[in-house]
Amino acid sequence: MYKYVIRRLLFALPVLLLSSLIVFGLMRVMPGDALVALMGESGNVGQRELAKLRTDLGLDRPYHEQYLIWVWQMVSLNPGDSIFTNEPIAVALKKSIPVTLELATLAMVLGLVIAIPIGVLSATRQDTPSDYVGRVVAVSGLSLPDFWLGTLVITFAAIWFHWIPPIGYVSFWESPWRNLQQFLLPAAVLGFRLSAATMRMTRSTVLEVLREDYVRTAWAKGLERRIVVYKHALKNALIPVVTIVGGQMATLLAGAVVVETIFALPGMGRLTVEAILFRDYPVVQTNVMLVAATLVTLNLLVDLTYAWLDPRIRYR
Amino acid sequence: MAIATARVSAFEEPPVRTVRRGAALWAVIRRKPLGLTSAAVLVLFVLTAVFADVLAPYDPLATQPEIRLSPPSQSHLFGTDDIGRDVLSRVVHGSRISLWVGLLAVGIGTGAGMIIGLLCGYCEGRLDLLVQRLMDAIQAIPGLILALAIVSVLKPSTTNAMLAIAIVIIPGNSRIVRGAVLSAKQNRYVEAAQAIGCRHPRIITSHILPNVTAPILIIASIWFGNAILIEATLSFLGLGTQPPTPSWGLMLSSTGRAFMEQAPWLAIFPGLAISLAVLGFNLFGDTLRDAWDPKLRRQG
């Protein structure tokens, strides 16, 4: 087990290093532009100021030095300052990560609550109208753009129920009710999108498991339908679902970018979009790298959970 | 010593029923109503984009401030926007951008992914190891975020959005093709081709490539829908197509959101268009998979 974990970690490291090189390389194409844009906004700026800013940001050093400095900053959890707000990026992240974390957790929970029962229902009643409805809902979840769904939800909540989510972010610990009011709609929009893939996966794995011999035995023993489906079949059918849920973290983090922008939640997604719009490259490269590192770690955790859930799978 | 002789009849191979891909697809489309619906949606989408100039009742850029924000009516079926442009004409022309982005992004992404996958799968060894780790590294960054980062480096425009989407598509495609190549290489006829001295390019193009076209086409059709969605999202965030070009995502963000309560049709119709196009491609991808991938067909 330990050997497996260590080996997987050793595989993850080069991937992360390569990702960091890609992100760094991408951002290095930009700086000249970004500085000109930044200075252009503050009026007429001479070459001297531009050169000073370049030195301050360390952009006059050779690329390999800049890269090593950045990697060290990331490893030592001090990724420098934003060039737009001058705020340390670590401070901005400390404020925005809990927002995205709460949104993602709620969305995940809501997504599973929608997906698993409908997926099971769809499978147990294969080729009936309820199955068709379930499948259409699932495919719609994959097709409806979350920015559209979000816009519609906000507008129709306002038109029909004269209700708009409270403006100005409040943390859960300050006012749980107000906080939930802010998060419920965005989490539902994001959760709906997530539920689609999980629903399809649950349906197909439950269908497969229901045809296994041990399920036939369970039926033959005269067990109740509820026990056969939920206790015998679902338990095994959920194993591949865990993988897909883990894999959905990428969808979740990308979706957060859009949903946070629409619902004005000050999370990491919105921070990234704003940084991109203002060409604030230190923030962009830190955020993108953080997302990549999170995904690589989560994939590792999913693989470990997978092996833990199904004792037939051995670590190799 | 008597020798038993029997008339040896010439060995006859039993007739093998080869099901052509087109026929298999047509069989599934006829059997499954969703397959037929998706095919119809796609045909409608392509025809709308191709004949946009003929179909659009007005010039998508012509403004008529005197009828701004007028609701759907007989003369303007989808209503008008904040500067009096006809929404139907803009939605019709928007299909061109989506089709264009989808075609080029998926074309470039799939083409590059296929070449990388073929080379990696065929050559294996160090090149494969190195390239696959690079693909892992690109895949570690979620598609939309990578596209956002790429567009931020380039300038926000339809072409750059398209390039960014193409880059996002490459790793997944190359992996699928690589897998298909690795399994196709195990076939005896590949070994036979090597034994009789066929050159590598010929083995790749004549013996391996036909085995990987089905997975490529399936994944391309699903990616087509995703490409439309990513372009719309980038345009919605202000990082894709720029005004006044009619792009569905841009229409939603620029006027759709701002006048949502006063004029909900501004957001409803472009959103419906995106959803319908993406839904069509997703369902068509499922249909292709049902028809061409027997392993997945059983799972329903």
CSV table of N, CA, C and O in Angstrom, one decimal, chain A residues 126-212:
chain,number,residue,atom,x,y,z
A,126,GLN,N,-35.8,0.2,-16.7
A,126,GLN,CA,-35.2,0.4,-18.0
A,126,GLN,C,-36.3,0.4,-19.1
A,126,GLN,O,-37.2,-0.4,-19.1
A,127,ASP,N,-36.1,1.4,-20.1
A,127,ASP,CA,-37.0,1.5,-21.2
A,127,ASP,C,-38.5,1.8,-20.9
A,127,ASP,O,-39.4,1.4,-21.6
A,128,THR,N,-38.7,2.4,-19.7
A,128,THR,CA,-40.1,2.8,-19.4
A,128,THR,C,-40.1,4.4,-19.5
A,128,THR,O,-39.0,5.0,-19.6
A,129,PRO,N,-41.2,5.0,-19.5
A,129,PRO,CA,-41.2,6.5,-19.6
A,129,PRO,C,-40.4,7.1,-18.5
A,129,PRO,O,-39.6,8.1,-18.8
A,130,SER,N,-40.3,6.6,-17.3
A,130,SER,CA,-39.5,7.3,-16.2
A,130,SER,C,-38.0,7.2,-16.6
A,130,SER,O,-37.2,8.1,-16.3
A,131,ASP,N,-37.6,6.1,-17.2
A,131,ASP,CA,-36.3,5.9,-17.7
A,131,ASP,C,-35.9,7.0,-18.7
A,131,ASP,O,-34.9,7.7,-18.7
A,132,TYR,N,-36.9,7.2,-19.7
A,132,TYR,CA,-36.6,8.2,-20.8
A,132,TYR,C,-36.5,9.6,-20.2
A,132,TYR,O,-35.6,10.3,-20.5
A,133,VAL,N,-37.4,9.9,-19.2
A,133,VAL,CA,-37.4,11.2,-18.6
A,133,VAL,C,-36.0,11.4,-17.9
A,133,VAL,O,-35.3,12.4,-18.1
A,134,GLY,N,-35.6,10.4,-17.1
A,134,GLY,CA,-34.3,10.4,-16.4
A,134,GLY,C,-33.2,10.7,-17.4
A,134,GLY,O,-32.3,11.5,-17.2
A,135,ARG,N,-33.2,10.0,-18.5
A,135,ARG,CA,-32.1,10.1,-19.5
A,135,ARG,C,-32.1,11.5,-20.2
A,135,ARG,O,-31.0,12.0,-20.4
A,136,VAL,N,-33.3,11.9,-20.5
A,136,VAL,CA,-33.3,13.3,-21.1
A,136,VAL,C,-32.8,14.3,-20.1
A,136,VAL,O,-32.1,15.2,-20.5
A,137,VAL,N,-33.3,14.2,-18.8
A,137,VAL,CA,-32.8,15.1,-17.8
A,137,VAL,C,-31.2,15.1,-17.7
A,137,VAL,O,-30.6,16.1,-17.7
A,138,ALA,N,-30.7,13.9,-17.8
A,138,ALA,CA,-29.2,13.8,-17.7
A,138,ALA,C,-28.5,14.4,-18.9
A,138,ALA,O,-27.6,15.2,-18.7
A,139,VAL,N,-29.0,14.2,-20.1
A,139,VAL,CA,-28.4,14.8,-21.3
A,139,VAL,C,-28.6,16.3,-21.3
A,139,VAL,O,-27.7,17.0,-21.6
A,140,SER,N,-29.7,16.7,-20.8
A,140,SER,CA,-29.9,18.2,-20.7
A,140,SER,C,-28.9,18.8,-19.7
A,140,SER,O,-28.4,19.9,-20.0
A,141,GLY,N,-28.7,18.1,-18.6
A,141,GLY,CA,-27.7,18.6,-17.7
A,141,GLY,C,-26.3,18.9,-18.3
A,141,GLY,O,-25.6,19.8,-18.0
A,142,LEU,N,-26.0,18.0,-19.3
A,142,LEU,CA,-24.7,18.1,-20.0
A,142,LEU,C,-24.8,19.2,-21.0
A,142,LEU,O,-23.8,19.8,-21.5
A,143,SER,N,-26.0,19.5,-21.5
A,143,SER,CA,-26.1,20.5,-22.6
A,143,SER,C,-26.5,21.9,-22.3
A,143,SER,O,-26.1,22.8,-23.0
A,144,LEU,N,-27.2,22.1,-21.2
A,144,LEU,CA,-27.6,23.5,-20.8
A,144,LEU,C,-26.4,24.2,-20.3
A,144,LEU,O,-25.7,23.7,-19.3
A,145,PRO,N,-26.0,25.3,-20.9
A,145,PRO,CA,-24.8,26.1,-20.4
A,145,PRO,C,-25.1,26.6,-19.0
A,145,PRO,O,-26.2,27.1,-18.7
A,146,ASP,N,-24.2,26.4,-18.1
A,146,ASP,CA,-24.5,26.8,-16.7
A,146,ASP,C,-24.7,28.3,-16.6
A,146,ASP,O,-25.4,28.8,-15.7
A,147,PHE,N,-24.0,29.1,-17.5
A,147,PHE,CA,-24.2,30.6,-17.4
A,147,PHE,C,-25.6,30.9,-17.8
A,147,PHE,O,-26.2,31.9,-17.3
A,148,TRP,N,-26.2,30.1,-18.7
A,148,TRP,CA,-27.6,30.4,-19.1
A,148,TRP,C,-28.6,30.0,-18.0
A,148,TRP,O,-29.5,30.8,-17.6
A,149,LEU,N,-28.4,28.8,-17.4
A,149,LEU,CA,-29.2,28.3,-16.4
A,149,LEU,C,-29.2,29.3,-15.2
A,149,LEU,O,-30.2,29.6,-14.6
A,150,GLY,N,-27.9,29.7,-14.9
A,150,GLY,CA,-27.8,30.7,-13.7
A,150,GLY,C,-28.5,32.0,-14.0
A,150,GLY,O,-29.2,32.5,-13.1
A,151,THR,N,-28.4,32.5,-15.2
A,151,THR,CA,-29.1,33.8,-15.5
A,151,THR,C,-30.6,33.6,-15.4
A,151,THR,O,-31.3,34.4,-14.8
A,152,LEU,N,-31.1,32.4,-16.0
A,152,LEU,CA,-32.5,32.2,-15.9
A,152,LEU,C,-33.0,32.1,-14.5
A,152,LEU,O,-34.0,32.6,-14.1
A,153,VAL,N,-32.3,31.3,-13.7
A,153,VAL,CA,-32.7,31.1,-12.3
A,153,VAL,C,-32.7,32.4,-11.5
A,153,VAL,O,-33.7,32.7,-10.8
A,154,ILE,N,-31.7,33.3,-11.7
A,154,ILE,CA,-31.7,34.6,-11.0
A,154,ILE,C,-33.0,35.4,-11.4
A,154,ILE,O,-33.7,35.9,-10.6
A,155,THR,N,-33.2,35.4,-12.7
A,155,THR,CA,-34.3,36.3,-13.3
A,155,THR,C,-35.6,35.8,-12.9
A,155,THR,O,-36.5,36.6,-12.4
A,156,PHE,N,-35.8,34.5,-13.0
A,156,PHE,CA,-37.2,34.0,-12.7
A,156,PHE,C,-37.5,34.0,-11.2
A,156,PHE,O,-38.6,34.1,-10.8
A,157,ALA,N,-36.4,33.8,-10.4
A,157,ALA,CA,-36.6,33.9,-9.0
A,157,ALA,C,-37.0,35.4,-8.7
A,157,ALA,O,-37.9,35.6,-7.8
A,158,ALA,N,-36.5,36.3,-9.4
A,158,ALA,CA,-36.8,37.7,-9.1
A,158,ALA,C,-38.2,38.1,-9.7
A,158,ALA,O,-39.0,38.7,-9.0
A,159,ILE,N,-38.5,37.6,-10.9
A,159,ILE,CA,-39.8,37.9,-11.5
A,159,ILE,C,-41.0,37.2,-10.8
A,159,ILE,O,-42.0,37.8,-10.4
A,160,TRP,N,-40.8,35.9,-10.6
A,160,TRP,CA,-41.9,35.1,-10.0
A,160,TRP,C,-42.0,35.2,-8.5
A,160,TRP,O,-43.1,35.3,-8.0
A,161,PHE,N,-40.9,35.1,-7.8
A,161,PHE,CA,-41.0,35.1,-6.3
A,161,PHE,C,-40.5,36.4,-5.7
A,161,PHE,O,-40.5,36.5,-4.5
A,162,HIS,N,-40.2,37.4,-6.5
A,162,HIS,CA,-39.7,38.7,-6.1
A,162,HIS,C,-38.6,38.5,-5.1
A,162,HIS,O,-38.5,39.1,-4.0
A,163,TRP,N,-37.7,37.6,-5.4
A,163,TRP,CA,-36.6,37.2,-4.5
A,163,TRP,C,-35.3,37.3,-5.2
A,163,TRP,O,-35.1,36.8,-6.3
A,164,ILE,N,-34.4,38.1,-4.6
A,164,ILE,CA,-33.0,38.1,-5.1
A,164,ILE,C,-32.0,37.6,-4.0
A,164,ILE,O,-32.3,38.0,-2.9
A,165,PRO,N,-31.0,36.9,-4.4
A,165,PRO,CA,-30.1,36.4,-3.4
A,165,PRO,C,-29.4,37.6,-2.7
A,165,PRO,O,-29.2,38.6,-3.4
A,166,PRO,N,-29.2,37.6,-1.4
A,166,PRO,CA,-28.6,38.7,-0.7
A,166,PRO,C,-27.3,39.1,-1.3
A,166,PRO,O,-26.5,38.2,-1.7
A,167,ILE,N,-27.0,40.4,-1.5
A,167,ILE,CA,-25.8,40.9,-2.1
A,167,ILE,C,-24.7,41.1,-1.0
A,167,ILE,O,-25.1,41.4,0.1
A,168,GLY,N,-23.5,40.9,-1.4
A,168,GLY,CA,-22.4,41.1,-0.4
A,168,GLY,C,-22.2,39.8,0.4
A,168,GLY,O,-23.1,39.3,1.1
A,169,TYR,N,-21.0,39.1,0.1
A,169,TYR,CA,-20.8,37.8,0.7
A,169,TYR,C,-20.7,37.8,2.2
A,169,TYR,O,-20.1,38.7,2.8
A,170,VAL,N,-21.4,36.9,2.8
A,170,VAL,CA,-21.4,36.7,4.3
A,170,VAL,C,-20.9,35.3,4.5
A,170,VAL,O,-21.5,34.4,3.9
A,171,SER,N,-19.9,35.1,5.4
A,171,SER,CA,-19.5,33.7,5.7
A,171,SER,C,-20.5,32.9,6.5
A,171,SER,O,-21.3,33.5,7.1
A,172,PHE,N,-20.4,31.6,6.4
A,172,PHE,CA,-21.3,30.7,7.1
A,172,PHE,C,-21.3,31.0,8.6
A,172,PHE,O,-22.3,30.9,9.3
A,173,TRP,N,-20.1,31.3,9.1
A,173,TRP,CA,-20.0,31.5,10.6
A,173,TRP,C,-20.6,32.8,11.1
A,173,TRP,O,-21.1,32.9,12.2
A,174,GLU,N,-20.7,33.8,10.2
A,174,GLU,CA,-21.3,35.0,10.5
A,174,GLU,C,-22.8,34.9,10.6
A,174,GLU,O,-23.5,35.3,11.6
A,175,SER,N,-23.4,34.4,9.5
A,175,SER,CA,-24.8,34.3,9.4
A,175,SER,C,-25.2,33.1,8.5
A,175,SER,O,-25.2,33.2,7.3
A,176,PRO,N,-25.4,31.9,9.2
A,176,PRO,CA,-25.6,30.7,8.4
A,176,PRO,C,-26.7,30.8,7.4
A,176,PRO,O,-26.6,30.4,6.3
A,177,TRP,N,-27.8,31.4,7.8
A,177,TRP,CA,-29.0,31.5,7.0
A,177,TRP,C,-28.8,32.3,5.7
A,177,TRP,O,-29.1,31.9,4.6
A,178,ARG,N,-28.2,33.5,6.0
A,178,ARG,CA,-27.9,34.4,4.9
A,178,ARG,C,-26.9,33.8,3.9
A,178,ARG,O,-27.1,33.9,2.7
A,179,ASN,N,-25.9,33.1,4.5
A,179,ASN,CA,-24.9,32.4,3.7
A,179,ASN,C,-25.5,31.3,2.8
A,179,ASN,O,-25.3,31.3,1.6
A,180,LEU,N,-26.5,30.6,3.4
A,180,LEU,CA,-27.1,29.5,2.6
A,180,LEU,C,-28.0,30.1,1.5
A,180,LEU,O,-28.0,29.5,0.4
A,181,GLN,N,-28.6,31.2,1.8
A,181,GLN,CA,-29.4,31.9,0.8
A,181,GLN,C,-28.6,32.2,-0.4
A,181,GLN,O,-29.0,32.2,-1.6
A,182,GLN,N,-27.3,32.7,-0.1
A,182,GLN,CA,-26.4,33.1,-1.2
A,182,GLN,C,-25.9,31.9,-2.0
A,182,GLN,O,-25.7,32.0,-3.2
A,183,PHE,N,-25.8,30.7,-1.3
A,183,PHE,CA,-25.1,29.6,-2.0
A,183,PHE,C,-26.0,28.6,-2.6
A,183,PHE,O,-25.6,27.8,-3.5
A,184,LEU,N,-27.3,28.6,-2.1
A,184,LEU,CA,-28.2,27.5,-2.5
A,184,LEU,C,-28.4,27.5,-4.1
A,184,LEU,O,-28.3,26.4,-4.7
A,185,LEU,N,-28.7,28.7,-4.6
A,185,LEU,CA,-29.0,28.7,-6.1
A,185,LEU,C,-27.8,28.4,-6.9
A,185,LEU,O,-27.8,27.5,-7.8
A,186,PRO,N,-26.6,29.1,-6.7
A,186,PRO,CA,-25.5,28.7,-7.4
A,186,PRO,C,-25.1,27.2,-7.3
A,186,PRO,O,-24.7,26.6,-8.3
A,187,ALA,N,-25.2,26.7,-6.1
A,187,ALA,CA,-24.8,25.3,-5.9
A,187,ALA,C,-25.8,24.4,-6.6
A,187,ALA,O,-25.4,23.3,-7.2
A,188,ALA,N,-27.1,24.8,-6.7
A,188,ALA,CA,-28.1,24.0,-7.4
A,188,ALA,C,-27.8,23.9,-8.9
A,188,ALA,O,-27.8,22.9,-9.6
A,189,VAL,N,-27.4,25.1,-9.4
A,189,VAL,CA,-27.1,25.2,-10.9
A,189,VAL,C,-25.9,24.3,-11.2
A,189,VAL,O,-25.9,23.5,-12.1
A,190,LEU,N,-24.8,24.5,-10.4
A,190,LEU,CA,-23.6,23.7,-10.6
A,190,LEU,C,-23.9,22.2,-10.3
A,190,LEU,O,-23.4,21.3,-11.1
A,191,GLY,N,-24.7,21.9,-9.3
A,191,GLY,CA,-25.0,20.5,-9.0
A,191,GLY,C,-25.8,19.8,-10.1
A,191,GLY,O,-25.5,18.7,-10.4
A,192,PHE,N,-26.7,20.6,-10.7
A,192,PHE,CA,-27.5,20.0,-11.8
A,192,PHE,C,-26.5,19.5,-12.9
A,192,PHE,O,-26.7,18.4,-13.4
A,193,ARG,N,-25.6,20.3,-13.2
A,193,ARG,CA,-24.6,20.0,-14.3
A,193,ARG,C,-23.8,18.7,-13.9
A,193,ARG,O,-23.6,17.9,-14.7
A,194,LEU,N,-23.4,18.7,-12.6
A,194,LEU,CA,-22.6,17.6,-12.2
A,194,LEU,C,-23.4,16.3,-12.2
A,194,LEU,O,-22.9,15.2,-12.5
A,195,SER,N,-24.7,16.5,-11.8
A,195,SER,CA,-25.5,15.3,-11.6
A,195,SER,C,-25.7,14.5,-13.0
A,195,SER,O,-25.9,13.3,-12.9
A,196,ALA,N,-25.6,15.2,-14.1
A,196,ALA,CA,-25.8,14.6,-15.4
A,196,ALA,C,-24.9,13.3,-15.6
A,196,ALA,O,-25.4,12.2,-15.8
A,197,ALA,N,-23.6,13.6,-15.5
A,197,ALA,CA,-22.7,12.5,-15.7
A,197,ALA,C,-22.8,11.4,-14.7
A,197,ALA,O,-22.8,10.2,-15.0
A,198,THR,N,-23.0,11.8,-13.4
A,198,THR,CA,-23.1,10.8,-12.4
A,198,THR,C,-24.4,9.9,-12.6
A,198,THR,O,-24.4,8.7,-12.4
A,199,MET,N,-25.5,10.6,-13.1
A,199,MET,CA,-26.7,9.9,-13.3
A,199,MET,C,-26.5,8.8,-14.4
A,199,MET,O,-27.0,7.7,-14.3
A,200,ARG,N,-25.9,9.2,-15.5
A,200,ARG,CA,-25.7,8.3,-16.6
A,200,ARG,C,-24.8,7.1,-16.1
A,200,ARG,O,-25.1,6.0,-16.5
A,201,MET,N,-23.8,7.4,-15.3
A,201,MET,CA,-22.9,6.4,-14.9
A,201,MET,C,-23.6,5.4,-13.9
A,201,MET,O,-23.5,4.2,-14.0
A,202,THR,N,-24.4,6.0,-13.0
A,202,THR,CA,-25.1,5.2,-12.0
A,202,THR,C,-26.1,4.3,-12.8
A,202,THR,O,-26.1,3.1,-12.5
A,203,ARG,N,-26.8,4.8,-13.8
A,203,ARG,CA,-27.7,4.0,-14.6
A,203,ARG,C,-27.0,2.8,-15.2
A,203,ARG,O,-27.5,1.7,-15.1
A,204,SER,N,-25.9,3.1,-15.9
A,204,SER,CA,-25.3,2.0,-16.6
A,204,SER,C,-24.6,1.0,-15.7
A,204,SER,O,-24.7,-0.2,-16.0
A,205,THR,N,-24.1,1.4,-14.6
A,205,THR,CA,-23.4,0.4,-13.7
A,205,THR,C,-24.5,-0.4,-13.0
A,205,THR,O,-24.4,-1.6,-12.8
A,206,VAL,N,-25.6,0.2,-12.6
A,206,VAL,CA,-26.7,-0.5,-11.9
A,206,VAL,C,-27.3,-1.5,-12.8
A,206,VAL,O,-27.5,-2.7,-12.5
A,207,LEU,N,-27.4,-1.1,-14.1
A,207,LEU,CA,-28.0,-2.1,-15.1
A,207,LEU,C,-27.1,-3.3,-15.2
A,207,LEU,O,-27.5,-4.4,-15.3
A,208,GLU,N,-25.8,-3.0,-15.2
A,208,GLU,CA,-24.8,-4.1,-15.4
A,208,GLU,C,-24.8,-5.0,-14.1
A,208,GLU,O,-24.9,-6.2,-14.3
A,209,VAL,N,-24.8,-4.4,-12.9
A,209,VAL,CA,-24.8,-5.2,-11.7
A,209,VAL,C,-26.1,-6.0,-11.6
A,209,VAL,O,-26.1,-7.2,-11.1
A,210,LEU,N,-27.2,-5.4,-12.0
A,210,LEU,CA,-28.5,-6.2,-11.8
A,210,LEU,C,-28.5,-7.5,-12.6
A,210,LEU,O,-29.3,-8.3,-12.4
A,211,ARG,N,-27.6,-7.6,-13.6
A,211,ARG,CA,-27.6,-8.8,-14.4
A,211,ARG,C,-26.6,-9.8,-13.8
A,211,ARG,O,-26.3,-10.9,-14.4
A,212,GLU,N,-25.9,-9.5,-12.7
A,212,GLU,CA,-24.9,-10.4,-12.2
A,212,GLU,C,-25.6,-11.6,-11.5
A,212,GLU,O,-26.7,-11.5,-11.0
